[in-house]
Short mmCIF file of C-alpha atoms and ligand atoms in Angstrom, two decimals:
data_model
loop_
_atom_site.label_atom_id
_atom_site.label_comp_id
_atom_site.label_asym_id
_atom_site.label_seq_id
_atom_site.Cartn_x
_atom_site.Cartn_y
_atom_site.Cartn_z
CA UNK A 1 0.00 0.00 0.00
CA UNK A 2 1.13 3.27 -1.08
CA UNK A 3 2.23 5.73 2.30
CA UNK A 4 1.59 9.26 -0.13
CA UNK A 5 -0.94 11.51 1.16
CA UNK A 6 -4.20 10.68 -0.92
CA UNK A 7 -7.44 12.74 -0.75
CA UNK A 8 -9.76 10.63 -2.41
CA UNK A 9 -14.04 11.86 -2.43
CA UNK A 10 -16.95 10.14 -3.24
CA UNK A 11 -17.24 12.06 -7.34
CA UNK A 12 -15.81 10.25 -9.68
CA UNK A 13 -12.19 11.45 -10.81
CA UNK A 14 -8.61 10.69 -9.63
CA UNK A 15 -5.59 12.85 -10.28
CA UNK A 16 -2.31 12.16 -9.42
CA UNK A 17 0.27 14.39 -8.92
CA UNK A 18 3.84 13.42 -9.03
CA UNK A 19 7.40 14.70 -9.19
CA UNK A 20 9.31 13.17 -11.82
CA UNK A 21 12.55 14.13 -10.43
CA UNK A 22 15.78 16.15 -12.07
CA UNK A 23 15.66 14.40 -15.55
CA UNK A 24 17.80 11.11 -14.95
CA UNK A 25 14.95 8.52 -15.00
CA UNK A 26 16.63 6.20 -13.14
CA UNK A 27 16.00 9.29 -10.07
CA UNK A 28 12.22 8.52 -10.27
CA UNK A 29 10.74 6.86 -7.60
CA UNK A 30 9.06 3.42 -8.61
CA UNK A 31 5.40 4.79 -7.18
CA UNK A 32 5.85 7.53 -9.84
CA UNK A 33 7.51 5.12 -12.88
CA UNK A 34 4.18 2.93 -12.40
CA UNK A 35 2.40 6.07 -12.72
CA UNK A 36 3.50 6.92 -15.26
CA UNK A 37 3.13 3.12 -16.99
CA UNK A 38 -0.75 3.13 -15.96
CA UNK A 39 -1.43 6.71 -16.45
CA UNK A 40 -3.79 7.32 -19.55
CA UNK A 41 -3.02 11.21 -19.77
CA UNK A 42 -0.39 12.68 -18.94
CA UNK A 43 -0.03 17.08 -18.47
CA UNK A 44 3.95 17.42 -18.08
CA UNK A 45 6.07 20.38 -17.64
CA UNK A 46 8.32 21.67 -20.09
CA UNK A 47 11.69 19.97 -17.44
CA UNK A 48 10.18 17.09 -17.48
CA UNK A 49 12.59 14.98 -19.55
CA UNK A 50 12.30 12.80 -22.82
CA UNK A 51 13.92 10.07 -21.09
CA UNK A 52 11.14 9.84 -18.05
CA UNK A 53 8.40 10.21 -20.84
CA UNK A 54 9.70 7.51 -22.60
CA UNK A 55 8.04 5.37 -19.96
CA UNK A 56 4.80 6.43 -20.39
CA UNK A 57 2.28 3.96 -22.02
CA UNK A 58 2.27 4.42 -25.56
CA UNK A 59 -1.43 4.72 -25.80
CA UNK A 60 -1.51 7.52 -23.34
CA UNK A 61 -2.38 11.10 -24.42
CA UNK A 62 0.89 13.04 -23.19
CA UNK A 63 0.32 17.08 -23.06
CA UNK A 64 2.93 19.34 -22.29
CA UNK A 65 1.85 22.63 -20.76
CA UNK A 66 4.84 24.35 -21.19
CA UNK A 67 5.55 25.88 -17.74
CA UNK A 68 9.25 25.57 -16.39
CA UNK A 69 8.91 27.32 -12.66
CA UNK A 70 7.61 30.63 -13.18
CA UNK A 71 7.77 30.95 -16.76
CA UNK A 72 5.40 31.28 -19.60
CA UNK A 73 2.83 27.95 -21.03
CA UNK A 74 -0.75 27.44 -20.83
CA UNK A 75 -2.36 29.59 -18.42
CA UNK A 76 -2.57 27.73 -14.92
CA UNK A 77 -6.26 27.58 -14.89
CA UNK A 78 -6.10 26.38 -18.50
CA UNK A 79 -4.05 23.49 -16.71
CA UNK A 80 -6.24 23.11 -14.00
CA UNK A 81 -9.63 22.34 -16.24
CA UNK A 82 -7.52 20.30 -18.21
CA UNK A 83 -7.02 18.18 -15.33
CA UNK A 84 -10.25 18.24 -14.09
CA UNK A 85 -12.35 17.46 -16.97
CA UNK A 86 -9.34 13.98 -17.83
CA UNK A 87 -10.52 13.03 -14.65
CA UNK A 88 -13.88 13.67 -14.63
CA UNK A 89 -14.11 11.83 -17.75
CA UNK A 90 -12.65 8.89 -16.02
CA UNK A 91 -9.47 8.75 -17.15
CA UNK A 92 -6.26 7.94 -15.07
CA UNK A 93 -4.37 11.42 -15.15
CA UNK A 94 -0.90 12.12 -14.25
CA UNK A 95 -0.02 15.98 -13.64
CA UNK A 96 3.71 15.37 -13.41
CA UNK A 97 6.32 18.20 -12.54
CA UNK A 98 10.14 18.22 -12.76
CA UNK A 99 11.81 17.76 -8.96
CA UNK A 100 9.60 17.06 -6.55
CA UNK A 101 5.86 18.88 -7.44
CA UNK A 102 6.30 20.76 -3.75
CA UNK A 103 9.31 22.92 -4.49
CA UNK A 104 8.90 25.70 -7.10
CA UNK A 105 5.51 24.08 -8.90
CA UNK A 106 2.53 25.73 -8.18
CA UNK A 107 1.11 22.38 -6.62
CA UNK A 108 -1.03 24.24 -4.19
CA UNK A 109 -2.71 25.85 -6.90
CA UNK A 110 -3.14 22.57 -8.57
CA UNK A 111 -4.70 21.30 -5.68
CA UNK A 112 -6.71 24.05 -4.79
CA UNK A 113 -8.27 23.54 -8.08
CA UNK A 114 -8.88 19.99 -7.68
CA UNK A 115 -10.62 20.03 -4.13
CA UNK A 116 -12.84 23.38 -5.65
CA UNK A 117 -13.70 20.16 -8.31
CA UNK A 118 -14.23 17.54 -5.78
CA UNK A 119 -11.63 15.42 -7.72
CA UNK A 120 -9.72 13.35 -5.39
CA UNK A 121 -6.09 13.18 -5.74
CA UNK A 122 -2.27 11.89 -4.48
CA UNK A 123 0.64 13.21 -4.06
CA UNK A 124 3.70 11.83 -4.95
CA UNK A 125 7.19 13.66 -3.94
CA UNK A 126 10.65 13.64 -6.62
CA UNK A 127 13.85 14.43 -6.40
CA UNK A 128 14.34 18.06 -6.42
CA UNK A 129 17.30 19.19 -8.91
CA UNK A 130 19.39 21.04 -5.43
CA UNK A 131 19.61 17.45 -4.55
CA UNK A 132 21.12 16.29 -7.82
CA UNK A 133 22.78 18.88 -7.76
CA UNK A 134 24.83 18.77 -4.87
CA UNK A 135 25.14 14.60 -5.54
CA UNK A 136 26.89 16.21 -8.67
CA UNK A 137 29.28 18.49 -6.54
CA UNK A 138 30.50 15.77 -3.91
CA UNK A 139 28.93 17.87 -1.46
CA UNK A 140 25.87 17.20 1.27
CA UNK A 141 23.76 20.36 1.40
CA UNK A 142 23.96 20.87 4.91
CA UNK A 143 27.28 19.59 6.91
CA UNK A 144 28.26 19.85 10.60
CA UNK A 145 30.26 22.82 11.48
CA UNK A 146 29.69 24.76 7.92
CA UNK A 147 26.27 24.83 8.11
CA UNK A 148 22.96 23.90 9.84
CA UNK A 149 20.68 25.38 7.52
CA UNK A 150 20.12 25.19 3.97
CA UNK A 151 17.76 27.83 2.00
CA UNK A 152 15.99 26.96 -0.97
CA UNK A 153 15.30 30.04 -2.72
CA UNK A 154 13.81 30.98 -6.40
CA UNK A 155 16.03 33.93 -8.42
CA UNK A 156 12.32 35.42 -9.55
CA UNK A 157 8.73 34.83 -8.98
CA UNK A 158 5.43 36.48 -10.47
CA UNK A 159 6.14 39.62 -9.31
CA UNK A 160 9.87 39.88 -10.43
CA UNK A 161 13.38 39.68 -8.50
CA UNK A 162 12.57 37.90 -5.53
CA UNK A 163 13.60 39.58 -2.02
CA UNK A 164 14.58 36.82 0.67
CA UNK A 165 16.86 37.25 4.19
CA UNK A 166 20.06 38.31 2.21
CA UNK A 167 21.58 39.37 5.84
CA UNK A 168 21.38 35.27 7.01
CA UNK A 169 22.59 34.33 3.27
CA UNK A 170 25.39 36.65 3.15
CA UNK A 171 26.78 35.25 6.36
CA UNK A 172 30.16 32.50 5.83
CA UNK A 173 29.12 29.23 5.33
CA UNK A 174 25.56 30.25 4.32
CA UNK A 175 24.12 27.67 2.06
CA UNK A 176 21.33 28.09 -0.33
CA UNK A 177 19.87 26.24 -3.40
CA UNK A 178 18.67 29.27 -5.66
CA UNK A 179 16.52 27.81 -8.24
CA UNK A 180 15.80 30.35 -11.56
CA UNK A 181 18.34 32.11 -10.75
CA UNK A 182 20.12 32.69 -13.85
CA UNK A 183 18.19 35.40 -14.97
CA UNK A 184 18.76 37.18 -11.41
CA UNK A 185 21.96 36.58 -11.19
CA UNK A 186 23.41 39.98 -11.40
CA UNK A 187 20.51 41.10 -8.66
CA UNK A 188 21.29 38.24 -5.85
CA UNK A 189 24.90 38.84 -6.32
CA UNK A 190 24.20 42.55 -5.36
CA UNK A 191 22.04 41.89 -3.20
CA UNK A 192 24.74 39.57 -1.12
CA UNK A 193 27.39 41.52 -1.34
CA UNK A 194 25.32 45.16 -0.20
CA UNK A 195 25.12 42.44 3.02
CA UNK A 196 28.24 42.07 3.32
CA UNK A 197 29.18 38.65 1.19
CA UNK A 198 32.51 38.21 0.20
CA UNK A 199 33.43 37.97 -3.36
CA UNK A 200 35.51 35.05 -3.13
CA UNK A 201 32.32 33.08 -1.72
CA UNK A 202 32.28 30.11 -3.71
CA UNK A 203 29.04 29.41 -5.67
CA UNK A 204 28.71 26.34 -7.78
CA UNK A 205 26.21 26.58 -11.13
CA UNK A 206 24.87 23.04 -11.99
CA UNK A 207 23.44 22.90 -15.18
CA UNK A 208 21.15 19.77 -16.57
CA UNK A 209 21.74 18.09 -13.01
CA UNK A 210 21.62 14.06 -13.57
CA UNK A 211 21.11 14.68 -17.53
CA UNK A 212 23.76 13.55 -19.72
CA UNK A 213 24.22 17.07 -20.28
CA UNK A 214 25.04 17.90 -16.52
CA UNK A 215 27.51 20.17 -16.27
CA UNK A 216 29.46 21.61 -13.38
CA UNK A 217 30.28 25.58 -13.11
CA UNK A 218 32.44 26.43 -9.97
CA UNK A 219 33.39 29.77 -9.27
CA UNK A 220 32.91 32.51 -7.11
CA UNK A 221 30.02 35.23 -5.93
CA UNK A 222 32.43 37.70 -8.37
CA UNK A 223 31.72 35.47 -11.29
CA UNK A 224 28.63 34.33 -11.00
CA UNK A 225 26.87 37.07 -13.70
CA UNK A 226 29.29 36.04 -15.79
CA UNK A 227 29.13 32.19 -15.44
CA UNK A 228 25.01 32.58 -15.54
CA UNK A 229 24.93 34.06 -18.75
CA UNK A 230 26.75 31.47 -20.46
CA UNK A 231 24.55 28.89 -19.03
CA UNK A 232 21.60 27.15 -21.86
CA UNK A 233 19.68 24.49 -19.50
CA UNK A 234 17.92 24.63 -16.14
CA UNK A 235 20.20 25.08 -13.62
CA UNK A 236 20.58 25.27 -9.70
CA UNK A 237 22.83 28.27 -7.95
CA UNK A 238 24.67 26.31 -5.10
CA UNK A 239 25.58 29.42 -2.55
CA UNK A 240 28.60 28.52 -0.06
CA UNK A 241 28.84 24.69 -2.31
CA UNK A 242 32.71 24.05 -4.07
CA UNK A 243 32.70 20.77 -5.51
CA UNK A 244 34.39 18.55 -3.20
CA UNK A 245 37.69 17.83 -4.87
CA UNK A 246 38.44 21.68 -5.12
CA UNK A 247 37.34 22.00 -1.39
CA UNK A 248 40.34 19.80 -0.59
CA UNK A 249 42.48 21.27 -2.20
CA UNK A 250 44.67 23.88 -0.21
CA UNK A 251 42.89 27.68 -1.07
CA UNK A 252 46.46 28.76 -1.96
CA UNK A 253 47.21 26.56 -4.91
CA UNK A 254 46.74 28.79 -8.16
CA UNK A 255 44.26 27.73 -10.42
CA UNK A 256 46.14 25.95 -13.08
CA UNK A 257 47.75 23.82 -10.41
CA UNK A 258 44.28 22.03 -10.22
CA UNK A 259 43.36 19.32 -12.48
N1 SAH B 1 10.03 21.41 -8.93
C1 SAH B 1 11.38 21.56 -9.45
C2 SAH B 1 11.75 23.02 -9.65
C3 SAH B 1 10.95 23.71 -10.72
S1 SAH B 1 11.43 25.38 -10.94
C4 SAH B 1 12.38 20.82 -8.53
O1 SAH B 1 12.01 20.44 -7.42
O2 SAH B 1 13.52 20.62 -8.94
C5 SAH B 1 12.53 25.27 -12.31
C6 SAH B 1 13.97 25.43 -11.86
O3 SAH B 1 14.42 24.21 -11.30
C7 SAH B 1 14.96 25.74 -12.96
O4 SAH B 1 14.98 27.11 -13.26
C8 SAH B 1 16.25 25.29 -12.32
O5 SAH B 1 16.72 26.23 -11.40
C9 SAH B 1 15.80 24.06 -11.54
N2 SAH B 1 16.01 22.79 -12.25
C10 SAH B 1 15.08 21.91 -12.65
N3 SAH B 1 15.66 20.82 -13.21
C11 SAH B 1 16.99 21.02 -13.16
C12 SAH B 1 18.13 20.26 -13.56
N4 SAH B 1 18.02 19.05 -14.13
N5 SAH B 1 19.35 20.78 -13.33
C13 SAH B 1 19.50 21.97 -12.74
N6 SAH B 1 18.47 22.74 -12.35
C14 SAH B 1 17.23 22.27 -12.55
#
């Protein structure tokens, strides 16, 4: 039996909502790869990778909506009456999200919608890309004596650049996960360093975490406009992270010394 919250009612009409983690299907969880095997349609985001579609049934209806984070797709209530009508209709649907559906993807509005419906649904969590991100560093997002605390953070929301506590982030051996941030790059790194931040703060970009496309930016708080805007895929800001073979290395060696 299945230990994810479900909300089922007595109308016909089940959704299930599911994080399909960072891209590497082999990072889904099996409740979510059966899901996606007995699913009949399917509304993905646009980060939701080939690779974890590819597991879908091939007679299921897959639609994608578009919407990475914040940005631009079908409208959300366009989404939401999607959803609702699948299910009413009978039909097993599978809203499925890149990460985990809780962090950065408008679940509660999902749900919200669902409940105003009187569809019943489950939840089902993912892997959220800071995680396979910091797998991809070496690194454990939170580790005794650097930090206690880890901050997941989003570069922009609806409303623009988004404001957090950049006095507790500027702080040495802050740690935060700052998801679309490459567009606000040049904003958080003023923002940290009006508090205070050092410029030599290392800050790791991972780009395409767990896709065969994953690649690893290290650098510093001074470079980190620059490293953003050479960046094409999604990709996670790792504040206070140096990927762990650099943080062994002595600070003094010169940069050409490491290999
Ligand atoms: N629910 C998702 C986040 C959606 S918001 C999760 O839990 O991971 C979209 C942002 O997630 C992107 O802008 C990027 O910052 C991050 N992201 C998603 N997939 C990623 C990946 N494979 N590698 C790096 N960052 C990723």
């Amino acid at each position: 039996m299945s230990r994810s919250i479900s909300f089922p009612t007595s109308q016909t009409g089940h959704v299930t909502l599911a994080g399909a983690g960072p891209g590497d299907p082999d990072l889904l969880t099996l409740a979510v790869a059966r899901a996606l095997a007995e699913a009949d349609v399917i509304l993905h985001d646009r980060l939701v990778s080939a690779e974890v579609l590819a597991l879908a049934s091939p007679d299921a209806l897959v639609i994608e909506t578009g919407k990475a984070g914040f940005g631009p797709g079908i409208a959300q209530k366009d989404i939401s009456a999607l959803m609702v009508a699948f299910a009413r209709a009978g039909r097993a649907v599978l809203r499925l999200k890149s990460g985990d559906a809780a962090i950065f993807g408008r679940l509660d509005e999902e749900l919200d919608a669902l409940d105003a419906a009187g569809i019943g649904f489950t939840v089902l969590p993912g892997i959220t890309a800071a995680s396979a991100a910091a797998t991809a560093l070496g690194q454990s997002l939170t580790a005794r004596g650097r930090n206690s605390e880890l901050r997941i953070l989003t570069g922009h929301d609806v409303a623009g650049f988004a404001e957090a506590d950049w006095q507790a982030l500027a702080r040495p051996g802050a740690v935060a996960a700052i998801y679309m941030g490459k567009r606000a790059a040049r904003f958080v790194q003023g923002r940290l360093m009006m508090h205070g931040a050092a410029a030599d703060t290392p800050v790791t970009l991972v780009e395409n975490a767990s896709r065969a496309d994953q690649a690893i930016h290290a650098g510093t708080l001074a470079t980190l406009p620059q490293t953003a805007a050479c960046l094409s895929g999604p990709a996670v800001i790792l504040l206070g992270l140096t990927p762990r073979q650099t943080a062994r290395l002595p600070l003094s060696l010169p940069l050409e010394a490491r290999s």
